[in-house]
Short mmCIF file of C-alpha atoms and ligand atoms in Angstrom, two decimals:
data_model
loop_
_atom_site.label_atom_id
_atom_site.label_comp_id
_atom_site.label_asym_id
_atom_site.label_seq_id
_atom_site.Cartn_x
_atom_site.Cartn_y
_atom_site.Cartn_z
CA MET A 97 81.20 -34.62 44.33
CA ALA A 98 81.89 -38.19 45.37
CA ALA A 99 78.73 -40.08 43.56
CA ALA A 100 79.64 -37.67 40.42
CA VAL A 101 83.25 -39.37 40.08
CA PHE A 102 81.60 -42.84 41.01
CA LEU A 103 79.55 -42.40 37.76
CA ALA A 104 82.24 -40.98 35.90
CA VAL A 105 84.18 -44.26 36.58
CA SER A 106 81.00 -46.66 35.95
CA PHE A 107 80.38 -45.37 32.87
CA ALA A 108 83.84 -45.17 32.02
CA LEU A 109 83.83 -48.68 33.15
CA LEU A 110 80.71 -49.57 31.16
CA GLY A 111 82.26 -48.47 28.04
CA ILE A 112 85.01 -50.51 28.72
CA GLN A 113 82.94 -53.61 28.84
CA GLU A 114 80.25 -52.83 25.91
CA ALA A 115 83.36 -52.86 23.70
CA THR A 116 84.73 -55.98 24.87
CA ALA A 117 82.91 -58.31 27.21
CA THR A 118 78.83 -58.32 27.31
CA ALA A 119 77.50 -61.31 26.53
CA GLY A 120 77.86 -63.06 22.91
CA PHE A 121 76.88 -66.87 21.24
CA ILE A 122 79.53 -69.10 20.34
CA GLN A 123 77.59 -71.91 19.83
CA ALA A 124 73.40 -71.44 18.80
CA PRO A 125 71.15 -74.41 19.18
CA LEU A 126 70.19 -75.83 15.94
CA SER A 127 66.78 -76.89 15.28
CA GLN A 128 65.42 -80.70 15.55
CA GLU A 129 63.17 -83.30 14.95
CA GLY A 130 62.12 -85.89 17.27
CA LEU A 131 59.75 -88.67 17.31
CA VAL A 132 56.71 -89.13 19.77
CA GLY A 133 58.18 -90.98 22.55
CA GLY A 134 62.29 -90.20 21.50
CA SER A 135 63.82 -87.48 22.65
CA VAL A 136 65.98 -84.20 21.72
CA ALA A 137 68.81 -82.61 22.90
CA LEU A 138 69.58 -78.63 22.18
CA HIS A 139 73.07 -77.03 23.07
CA CYS A 140 74.19 -73.36 23.49
CA GLU A 141 77.56 -71.92 24.61
CA ALA A 142 78.15 -68.13 24.92
CA VAL A 143 81.34 -65.96 26.02
CA GLY A 144 81.39 -62.70 27.76
CA ARG A 145 82.82 -60.97 31.01
CA PRO A 146 81.97 -61.82 33.68
CA VAL A 147 80.90 -65.36 32.23
CA PRO A 148 77.31 -65.27 31.27
CA GLU A 149 74.59 -66.84 32.59
CA ILE A 150 72.41 -69.04 29.90
CA GLN A 151 68.37 -69.72 30.44
CA TRP A 152 66.12 -71.84 28.33
CA TRP A 153 62.93 -70.74 27.64
CA PHE A 154 59.87 -72.68 25.87
CA GLU A 155 57.09 -71.50 23.97
CA GLY A 156 54.32 -73.76 22.38
CA ASN A 157 53.21 -73.47 18.99
CA SER A 158 49.57 -72.87 19.53
CA PRO A 159 48.28 -69.22 19.52
CA ASN A 160 47.50 -68.79 23.04
CA ASP A 161 50.85 -69.79 24.49
CA THR A 162 53.03 -67.96 26.06
CA ALA A 163 56.95 -68.39 26.74
CA TYR A 164 58.32 -69.41 30.00
CA GLN A 165 61.03 -70.36 31.44
CA LEU A 166 62.46 -74.24 32.16
CA TRP A 167 64.05 -75.31 34.80
CA ASP A 168 65.83 -79.15 35.29
CA GLY A 169 63.57 -81.29 36.30
CA ALA A 170 60.58 -79.31 34.46
CA TRP A 171 57.76 -81.34 32.76
CA LEU A 172 57.59 -83.89 35.08
CA ASP A 173 61.38 -84.52 34.97
CA ARG A 174 61.46 -84.74 31.10
CA VAL A 175 63.63 -81.74 30.93
CA HIS A 176 67.08 -81.75 31.87
CA ILE A 177 69.73 -79.01 31.80
CA HIS A 178 73.33 -79.47 32.17
CA ALA A 179 75.24 -76.00 32.28
CA THR A 180 79.19 -75.55 32.95
CA TYR A 181 80.35 -71.77 33.53
CA ASP A 182 84.51 -71.86 33.33
CA GLN A 183 85.91 -69.99 30.95
CA HIS A 184 82.45 -69.41 29.21
CA ALA A 185 79.09 -70.60 29.32
CA ALA A 186 77.68 -74.05 28.24
CA SER A 187 73.88 -75.44 28.44
CA SER A 188 72.73 -78.51 27.19
CA LEU A 189 69.09 -79.01 27.17
CA SER A 190 67.40 -82.36 26.95
CA ILE A 191 64.01 -83.63 26.50
CA ASP A 192 62.96 -87.30 27.05
CA LYS A 193 59.27 -89.11 26.09
CA LEU A 194 58.77 -86.40 23.56
CA SER A 195 54.84 -85.45 23.37
CA ALA A 196 53.17 -83.66 20.14
CA GLU A 197 52.63 -80.45 22.62
CA ASP A 198 56.76 -80.54 23.20
CA ALA A 199 57.00 -79.05 19.55
CA GLY A 200 57.69 -75.21 19.73
CA THR A 201 60.40 -72.82 19.92
CA TYR A 202 63.05 -72.75 22.51
CA GLU A 203 65.32 -70.07 23.14
CA CYS A 204 68.94 -69.97 24.46
CA ARG A 205 68.99 -66.97 26.47
CA ALA A 206 72.43 -65.30 27.48
CA ASN A 207 73.22 -62.23 29.92
CA ASN A 208 76.39 -61.34 31.84
CA ASP A 209 74.47 -57.81 33.19
CA PRO A 210 74.93 -58.23 37.25
CA ASN A 211 71.47 -56.78 37.33
CA ARG A 212 69.54 -59.25 34.71
CA ASN A 213 67.51 -60.89 37.26
CA HIS A 214 66.71 -57.45 39.15
CA LEU A 215 63.01 -57.88 40.15
CA THR A 216 62.94 -54.17 39.14
CA LEU A 217 65.74 -52.96 37.53
CA THR A 218 65.82 -53.67 33.98
CA PRO A 219 69.68 -54.39 33.02
CA ARG A 220 71.65 -52.01 31.20
CA VAL A 221 72.33 -55.13 28.60
CA ARG A 222 69.38 -56.91 27.19
CA TRP A 223 69.36 -60.86 26.97
CA VAL A 224 70.80 -61.90 23.90
CA ARG A 225 68.57 -64.78 22.26
CA ALA A 226 68.96 -67.60 19.95
CA GLN A 227 66.02 -69.89 18.76
CA ALA A 228 65.84 -73.42 17.81
CA SER A 229 62.61 -74.99 16.48
CA VAL A 230 61.65 -78.62 17.76
CA VAL A 231 59.05 -80.48 15.31
CA VAL A 232 57.91 -84.03 17.10
CA LEU A 233 56.91 -86.52 14.27
CA LYS A 234 54.25 -89.17 14.84
CA PRO A 235 55.80 -92.53 14.30
CA GLY A 236 54.50 -94.32 11.31
CA THR A 237 52.14 -97.01 12.14
CA ILE A 238 53.25 -100.64 12.05
CA GLU A 239 51.26 -103.80 10.68
CA THR A 240 52.51 -107.12 11.19
CA PHE A 241 51.55 -109.80 9.13
CA VAL A 242 52.37 -113.90 10.12
CA GLU A 243 52.22 -116.32 7.10
CA ASN A 244 52.76 -119.84 6.13
CA TYR A 245 55.81 -120.50 3.62
CA ASN A 246 56.96 -123.98 3.00
CA SER A 247 57.61 -125.46 6.74
CA LYS A 248 58.36 -122.09 7.94
CA ILE A 249 56.51 -118.63 9.23
CA ARG A 250 57.10 -115.93 7.89
CA LEU A 251 56.80 -113.04 10.22
CA THR A 252 56.50 -109.35 8.40
CA CYS A 253 56.72 -105.94 9.89
CA THR A 254 55.76 -102.96 7.32
CA LEU A 255 56.29 -99.34 8.47
CA ASN A 256 53.43 -97.58 6.91
CA GLN A 257 55.47 -94.36 6.61
CA SER A 258 58.45 -92.74 8.48
CA SER A 259 59.40 -88.92 9.02
CA ILE A 260 62.86 -90.04 9.46
CA GLU A 261 65.51 -92.05 7.47
CA ILE A 262 65.52 -95.96 8.28
CA VAL A 263 68.94 -97.37 9.24
CA GLY A 264 68.32 -100.92 10.14
CA HIS A 265 65.95 -103.24 11.69
CA ARG A 266 66.16 -105.57 14.86
CA TRP A 267 64.47 -108.74 15.11
CA MET A 268 64.21 -109.88 18.94
CA ARG A 269 62.62 -113.11 20.75
CA GLY A 270 61.66 -111.89 24.01
CA ASN A 271 64.60 -109.43 24.80
CA LYS A 272 66.97 -111.23 23.01
CA VAL A 273 68.16 -109.96 19.65
CA VAL A 274 68.05 -112.65 16.71
CA LYS A 275 68.62 -110.78 13.39
CA GLU A 276 69.76 -107.23 12.75
CA ASP A 277 70.74 -105.34 9.57
CA THR A 278 71.09 -101.40 8.22
CA LEU A 279 68.86 -101.75 5.67
CA SER A 280 66.73 -98.88 5.12
CA GLY A 281 63.57 -100.35 3.97
CA LEU A 282 60.31 -100.24 5.26
CA THR A 283 59.48 -103.51 5.70
CA THR A 284 61.04 -106.22 7.28
CA GLU A 285 60.84 -110.26 7.64
CA PHE A 286 61.90 -112.64 9.93
CA GLU A 287 61.44 -117.01 9.18
CA VAL A 288 60.91 -118.94 12.08
CA ASP A 289 61.14 -122.92 11.56
CA LYS A 290 57.37 -124.59 11.80
CA GLU A 291 58.56 -127.12 13.70
CA GLU A 292 59.83 -124.89 16.25
CA THR A 293 57.07 -124.40 18.78
CA GLY A 294 56.05 -122.58 22.17
CA MET A 295 58.24 -119.47 20.41
CA GLY A 296 56.67 -116.89 22.44
CA ASN A 297 56.65 -112.93 21.50
CA TYR A 298 58.68 -111.80 18.82
CA PHE A 299 59.20 -108.05 18.22
CA CYS A 300 60.37 -106.01 15.08
CA VAL A 301 62.40 -102.66 15.45
CA PHE A 302 62.60 -99.86 13.19
CA LEU A 303 66.14 -98.02 13.75
CA PRO A 304 66.71 -96.13 14.56
CA GLU A 305 64.67 -96.28 17.89
CA PRO A 306 62.10 -95.34 18.74
CA THR A 307 60.86 -95.36 14.96
CA GLY A 308 58.67 -98.53 15.63
CA LYS A 309 58.08 -101.66 16.92
CA GLY A 310 55.52 -104.26 16.18
CA GLU A 311 54.95 -107.53 18.33
CA PHE A 312 53.94 -110.54 17.85
CA ILE A 313 52.63 -112.68 20.15
CA LEU A 314 52.20 -116.18 19.13
CA LEU A 315 49.90 -118.39 21.25
CA PRO A 316 48.19 -121.56 20.42
CA PRO A 317 44.62 -120.78 19.02
CA ASN A 318 41.70 -119.47 21.08
CA VAL A 319 38.93 -121.24 20.34
CA THR A 320 35.27 -120.45 20.81
CA ALA A 321 32.01 -121.87 20.36
CA VAL A 322 29.21 -120.26 18.33
CA LYS A 323 26.79 -121.70 20.28
CA LYS A 324 27.64 -123.72 23.63
CA SER A 325 24.43 -125.99 23.36
CA THR A 326 22.02 -126.20 20.75
CA HIS A 327 19.30 -128.42 20.00
CA GLY A 328 17.54 -130.30 16.99
CA GLU A 329 14.88 -132.31 16.04
CA GLU A 330 14.84 -136.48 15.49
CA GLY A 331 15.74 -136.99 11.55
CA THR A 332 16.59 -133.50 10.95
CA THR A 333 20.03 -131.73 10.13
CA ILE A 334 22.28 -129.59 12.09
CA THR A 335 25.00 -127.66 11.95
CA ILE A 336 27.32 -126.41 14.52
CA MET A 337 30.19 -124.32 14.44
CA CYS A 338 33.45 -123.21 16.19
CA LYS A 339 35.48 -119.94 15.63
CA ALA A 340 38.93 -119.63 16.84
CA SER A 341 41.21 -116.32 17.07
CA SER A 342 44.92 -116.41 16.13
CA ASN A 343 47.51 -114.64 14.90
CA LEU A 344 49.01 -117.35 13.38
CA PRO A 345 47.33 -119.30 10.59
CA LEU A 346 45.38 -122.30 11.65
CA LEU A 347 47.29 -125.66 10.22
CA TYR A 348 43.67 -127.69 11.34
CA TRP A 349 40.58 -128.63 12.90
CA THR A 350 39.22 -131.29 13.96
CA TRP A 351 35.79 -132.41 15.39
CA HIS A 352 35.41 -135.28 18.13
CA LYS A 353 32.19 -136.73 19.77
CA VAL A 354 32.96 -136.74 23.51
CA VAL A 355 32.50 -140.59 24.92
CA ASP A 356 32.48 -140.50 28.47
CA SER A 357 35.69 -139.14 29.04
CA ASP A 358 37.23 -140.28 26.11
CA SER A 359 36.77 -138.35 22.96
CA GLU A 360 36.32 -140.76 18.99
CA ILE A 361 37.07 -138.20 15.94
CA ILE A 362 34.63 -137.38 13.97
CA VAL A 363 35.15 -138.59 9.87
CA SER A 364 33.45 -136.19 7.76
CA ASP A 365 31.71 -139.01 5.39
CA LYS A 366 29.29 -136.51 4.12
CA LYS A 367 26.39 -139.06 5.01
CA LYS A 368 26.21 -138.83 8.92
CA PHE A 369 28.98 -135.67 9.26
CA PHE A 370 30.13 -133.12 7.21
CA VAL A 371 33.16 -130.85 8.33
CA ASN A 372 33.84 -127.52 6.87
CA SER A 373 36.83 -125.90 8.15
CA THR A 374 37.79 -122.53 6.39
CA GLY A 375 41.06 -120.48 8.05
CA LEU A 376 39.42 -119.53 11.56
CA GLU A 377 35.68 -121.29 11.57
CA THR A 378 34.76 -124.75 11.26
CA ARG A 379 31.30 -126.30 10.80
CA LEU A 380 30.14 -129.95 11.46
CA THR A 381 27.05 -130.81 10.02
CA ILE A 382 25.23 -133.73 11.47
CA TYR A 383 22.58 -135.37 9.65
CA ASN A 384 19.37 -137.44 10.05
CA LEU A 385 19.57 -136.56 14.11
CA ASP A 386 18.90 -139.92 15.82
CA PRO A 387 17.87 -139.43 19.52
CA SER A 388 19.64 -142.48 20.29
CA THR A 389 23.29 -142.09 19.49
CA ASP A 390 23.64 -138.37 18.44
CA PRO A 391 23.10 -136.58 22.11
CA GLY A 392 26.63 -135.55 23.92
CA SER A 393 29.15 -133.59 23.59
CA TYR A 394 30.89 -132.46 20.46
CA LEU A 395 34.19 -130.81 20.76
CA CYS A 396 35.92 -128.92 18.44
CA ASN A 397 39.73 -128.24 17.83
CA GLY A 398 41.89 -125.74 16.51
CA THR A 399 45.79 -125.89 15.88
CA ASN A 400 48.43 -123.75 14.71
CA SER A 401 52.40 -124.34 15.15
CA GLU A 402 51.86 -122.97 18.91
CA GLY A 403 49.33 -125.54 20.00
CA SER A 404 45.43 -126.36 20.42
CA GLY A 405 42.32 -124.48 21.30
CA TRP A 406 38.98 -126.33 21.80
CA GLU A 407 35.51 -126.22 23.21
CA THR A 408 32.57 -128.01 23.35
CA ILE A 409 28.93 -128.21 22.34
CA THR A 410 26.20 -129.68 24.13
CA LEU A 411 23.41 -131.15 21.54
CA ARG A 412 20.03 -132.53 22.61
CA VAL A 413 17.82 -134.12 20.18
CA HIS A 414 14.18 -134.45 20.13
CA SER A 415 12.37 -137.14 19.81
CA HIS A 416 9.14 -137.49 17.91
CA LEU A 417 7.97 -139.60 20.14
CA ALA A 418 8.56 -136.75 22.55
CA ALA A 419 6.85 -134.38 20.81
CA LEU A 420 4.19 -136.75 21.37
CA TRP A 421 4.32 -136.97 24.92
CA PRO A 422 2.22 -134.28 25.94
CA PHE A 423 -0.60 -135.56 23.65
CA LEU A 424 -0.51 -139.13 25.00
CA GLY A 425 -0.34 -137.60 28.50
CA ILE A 426 -3.79 -136.01 27.56
CA VAL A 427 -5.14 -139.30 26.14
CA ALA A 428 -4.39 -141.05 28.96
CA GLU A 429 -6.02 -138.65 31.14
CA VAL A 430 -9.06 -138.48 29.61
CA LEU A 431 -9.18 -142.59 29.48
CA VAL A 432 -8.59 -142.74 33.11
CA LEU A 433 -11.34 -140.14 33.77
CA LEU A 434 -13.44 -142.05 31.45
CA ILE A 435 -12.87 -145.21 32.92
CA ILE A 436 -13.12 -143.71 36.83
CA ILE A 437 -16.66 -142.29 35.44
CA PHE A 438 -17.81 -145.42 34.01
CA ILE A 439 -16.66 -147.07 37.54
CA CYS A 440 -18.69 -144.46 39.20
CA GLU A 441 -21.80 -144.63 37.65
CA LYS A 442 -21.83 -148.89 37.54
CA ARG A 443 -21.24 -148.70 41.34
CA GLN A 444 -24.09 -145.78 41.81
CA LYS A 445 -26.39 -148.04 39.72
CA SER A 446 -25.42 -151.31 41.66
CA SER A 447 -25.98 -149.71 45.04
CA HIS A 448 -29.18 -148.19 43.82
CA ASP A 449 -30.59 -151.92 43.28
CA ALA A 450 -29.14 -153.04 46.38
CA ASP A 451 -31.23 -149.98 47.89
CA ALA A 452 -34.33 -151.16 46.22
CA ASP A 453 -33.81 -155.04 47.72
CA GLU A 454 -33.23 -153.82 50.71
CA ASP A 455 -36.14 -152.24 51.01
CA GLU A 456 -38.04 -155.11 49.27
CA LEU A 457 -36.24 -157.60 52.28
CA GLY A 458 -37.95 -155.66 55.06
CA SER A 459 -35.48 -153.01 56.53
CA ALA A 460 -38.26 -152.50 58.53
CA PRO A 461 -37.36 -154.11 61.68
CA LEU A 462 -34.11 -152.31 61.63
CA LYS A 463 -35.37 -148.74 60.79
CA SER A 464 -38.10 -149.58 63.90
CA SER A 465 -35.39 -150.94 66.18
CA GLY A 466 -33.81 -147.16 65.43
CA HIS A 467 -36.50 -145.71 66.18
CA SER A 468 -37.00 -147.16 69.45
CA LEU A 469 -33.25 -146.90 70.31
CA ASP A 470 -33.66 -143.08 69.74
CA LYS A 471 -36.74 -143.03 71.87
CA ASP A 472 -35.05 -144.69 75.16
CA LYS A 473 -31.99 -142.33 74.50
CA ASN A 474 -34.67 -139.36 74.65
CA VAL A 475 -36.13 -141.16 77.79
CA ARG A 476 -32.80 -141.63 79.33
CA GLN A 477 -31.83 -137.66 78.93
CA ARG A 478 -34.85 -136.46 80.31
CA SER A 479 -34.65 -138.80 83.03
CA THR A 480 -31.29 -137.41 83.77
CA SER A 481 -31.94 -134.04 83.63
C1 NAG B 260 42.99 -69.04 23.37
O1 NAG B 260 42.29 -68.24 23.59
C2 NAG B 260 40.99 -68.25 23.43
C3 NAG B 260 40.27 -66.92 24.57
O2 NAG B 260 40.60 -66.93 25.73
C4 NAG B 260 40.40 -69.72 23.76
O3 NAG B 260 38.86 -69.12 23.21
C5 NAG B 260 40.17 -70.34 22.91
O4 NAG B 260 40.07 -71.49 23.01
C6 NAG B 260 42.18 -70.74 23.19
N1 NAG B 260 42.66 -71.59 22.49
C7 NAG B 260 43.41 -72.60 22.56
C8 NAG B 260 44.26 -73.33 22.08
O5 NAG B 260 43.46 -72.66 23.85
C1 NAG B 261 49.76 -95.03 8.86
O1 NAG B 261 48.80 -95.38 9.40
C2 NAG B 261 48.32 -93.93 10.42
C3 NAG B 261 47.16 -95.43 11.59
O2 NAG B 261 46.60 -96.04 10.63
C4 NAG B 261 47.49 -93.19 9.95
O3 NAG B 261 46.92 -92.20 10.72
C5 NAG B 261 48.63 -92.49 9.08
O4 NAG B 261 48.13 -91.80 8.13
C6 NAG B 261 49.06 -93.63 8.10
N1 NAG B 261 50.39 -93.00 6.88
C7 NAG B 261 50.14 -93.20 6.25
C8 NAG B 261 51.41 -92.42 5.27
O5 NAG B 261 49.77 -93.75 5.40
C1 NAG B 262 39.54 -116.08 23.98
O1 NAG B 262 38.11 -115.35 23.36
C2 NAG B 262 37.25 -115.32 24.21
C3 NAG B 262 35.88 -114.38 23.10
O2 NAG B 262 36.66 -113.95 22.10
C4 NAG B 262 37.60 -114.06 25.13
O3 NAG B 262 36.44 -113.92 25.92
C5 NAG B 262 38.60 -114.60 26.00
O4 NAG B 262 39.29 -113.89 26.57
C6 NAG B 262 39.55 -115.17 25.15
N1 NAG B 262 40.98 -115.91 25.95
C7 NAG B 262 42.22 -115.80 25.98
C8 NAG B 262 42.78 -116.61 26.82
O5 NAG B 262 42.68 -114.96 24.81
C1 NAG B 263 31.93 -124.27 3.57
O1 NAG B 263 32.04 -122.94 4.62
C2 NAG B 263 32.18 -122.33 3.64
C3 NAG B 263 31.57 -120.66 4.67
O2 NAG B 263 30.26 -120.55 5.20
C4 NAG B 263 30.96 -121.86 2.59
O3 NAG B 263 31.18 -120.65 1.55
C5 NAG B 263 31.02 -123.22 1.37
O4 NAG B 263 30.15 -123.04 0.27
C6 NAG B 263 30.90 -124.37 2.45
N1 NAG B 263 31.35 -125.58 1.70
C7 NAG B 263 30.76 -126.61 1.31
C8 NAG B 263 31.12 -127.69 0.53
O5 NAG B 263 29.36 -126.47 1.78
C1 NAG B 264 43.41 -131.26 20.02
O1 NAG B 264 44.53 -131.59 19.00
C2 NAG B 264 45.33 -131.87 19.04
C3 NAG B 264 46.27 -132.04 17.87
O2 NAG B 264 46.06 -132.38 17.20
C4 NAG B 264 45.75 -132.70 20.28
O3 NAG B 264 47.45 -132.91 21.01
C5 NAG B 264 44.78 -132.54 21.66
O4 NAG B 264 45.29 -133.77 22.51
C6 NAG B 264 43.47 -132.21 21.26
N1 NAG B 264 42.71 -132.23 22.11
C7 NAG B 264 41.41 -132.76 22.56
C8 NAG B 264 40.78 -132.18 23.87
O5 NAG B 264 40.99 -133.29 22.29
#
C-alpha cells in the first residue's frame, strides 16, 4: 500500500519535472580552428532543476577512436575544465599546446537525473549532448632572408601559407620588441644599419601567435679550410680554398701569409698570387711554387657585418732536389761500396805481396822456434800429468 502511494507520488513528481526541469542547453560549444602549438576554448551552459552536471567528451578523427570523458588536467595537463554550478551550469574547456591528434569532436553533455552516473541503473532522462568540432591547422613555414641593401641589412620573413588571417607582424631583438604593425601580408621585413654590429638574434613573429616565428641568428662567419694541409711540387701551381657558413652576406675575404706570429696580407697580383672570392668561398692560387719562400701557413679571413672568421692552411713544397735525394743516396752508397771494395782489394793484394816477401826472407827461424816452443809445452804438460 505504502509502495503504491510512493510510486504514484514519484510518477506525479516526475511528470512535473519532465515538463519543467530536465537539462537543456542555453549555450552550446562552437566549432573552432586552432594552430598547432596554439590553444582553443569551448564553452557550454545548461539549465535545469536541479542544476545539471556538465561533462566533456572527446572522440578523435581516426576510425578506431572511441569517445571518452575528459577531465581537468587530462592530456598531460593540457586540458583544463572550469565549471560553475550556480543558478545554472556553465563549463569551459580549454586545450593548450594543440597537436594534430587533438582534432576531433568535443561533446558537451548535460544531465540532472539523480541516477545519471549510477553504474547499473540507466538514468530515466538521457544525457543531452551538444557537439563542436576542433580543427587543428598546421602553421605555414617561414623562410628567412638576409641581404645587403645599400648601407643596411634587410631581414625578410616570408610565410608560405596561413590558414588563419594575419593581423600583424612583430619584430624582436632578443626579447625586446623593435617594430610592430597591423598589416595582413605574408611577408614582413626589417632593416638594420650595417654599422650596427653584434646584433645578436632577431625574430619575426606573425600575429596572432602562434601563426609563425622566424629566427635570425647573426654571427660572424664560420670559416673552414677545404683541406687543412696540402703540398705541391717546386715550380708548379697550387690552389688552396676556404669556405664560410654565414647567414649574413660576406663583405670581403682576405688571405694572409703567417710569418712567425705576424701575418702579411697577400696581394692578388696574378703573377705570384691570385685570389678568387665568390660569396661564401675563396681560392688562393700560388704560381711557380718556391721551396725556399712559399711553404708555411696561409690564413683565409672572411668578414661579415658581425665580424670575421678565419682558418689557416699549411703548405709544404717539395723541391726538385728533394726528389733527387733517394737517387743521390743510392749513388753515394754505390760509390762508398766501390771504394771499400777497391781498398780491400788493394790491401789484399799488398798483403799477398808481403807474405811472399816474408816467405822469401827467412821466416823459417820463426816457424822453427814456434815448433820448438810447442814441443816444450807438450813436454811440460806430460811431465806434470
Ligand atoms: C584500427 O584497427 C584495425 C584493427 O584492429 C587496425 O588494423 C588498424 O591499424 C587500426 N588503425 C589505426 C589508425 O589505429
Ligand atoms: C609550406 O612549406 C611547408 C614546408 O616546406 C610545406 O610542407 C607546405 O606544403 C608549404 N605550403 C604551401 C602552401 O606551399
Ligand atoms: C663551423 O663549421 C664546422 C663545419 O661545418 C662545424 O663543424 C662547426 O661546428 C662550426 N662552428 C660553429 C661555431 O658553428
Ligand atoms: C673564380 O672561381 C669561380 C668559382 O669556381 C669560377 O667560376 C671563376 O671562373 C673563377 N674566376 C676566375 C677569374 O678564375
Ligand atoms: C681578419 O680580418 C678582420 C677584418 O679585416 C681583422 O680585424 C682580423 O684581425 C683578421 N684576423 C686575422 C687573424 O688576421
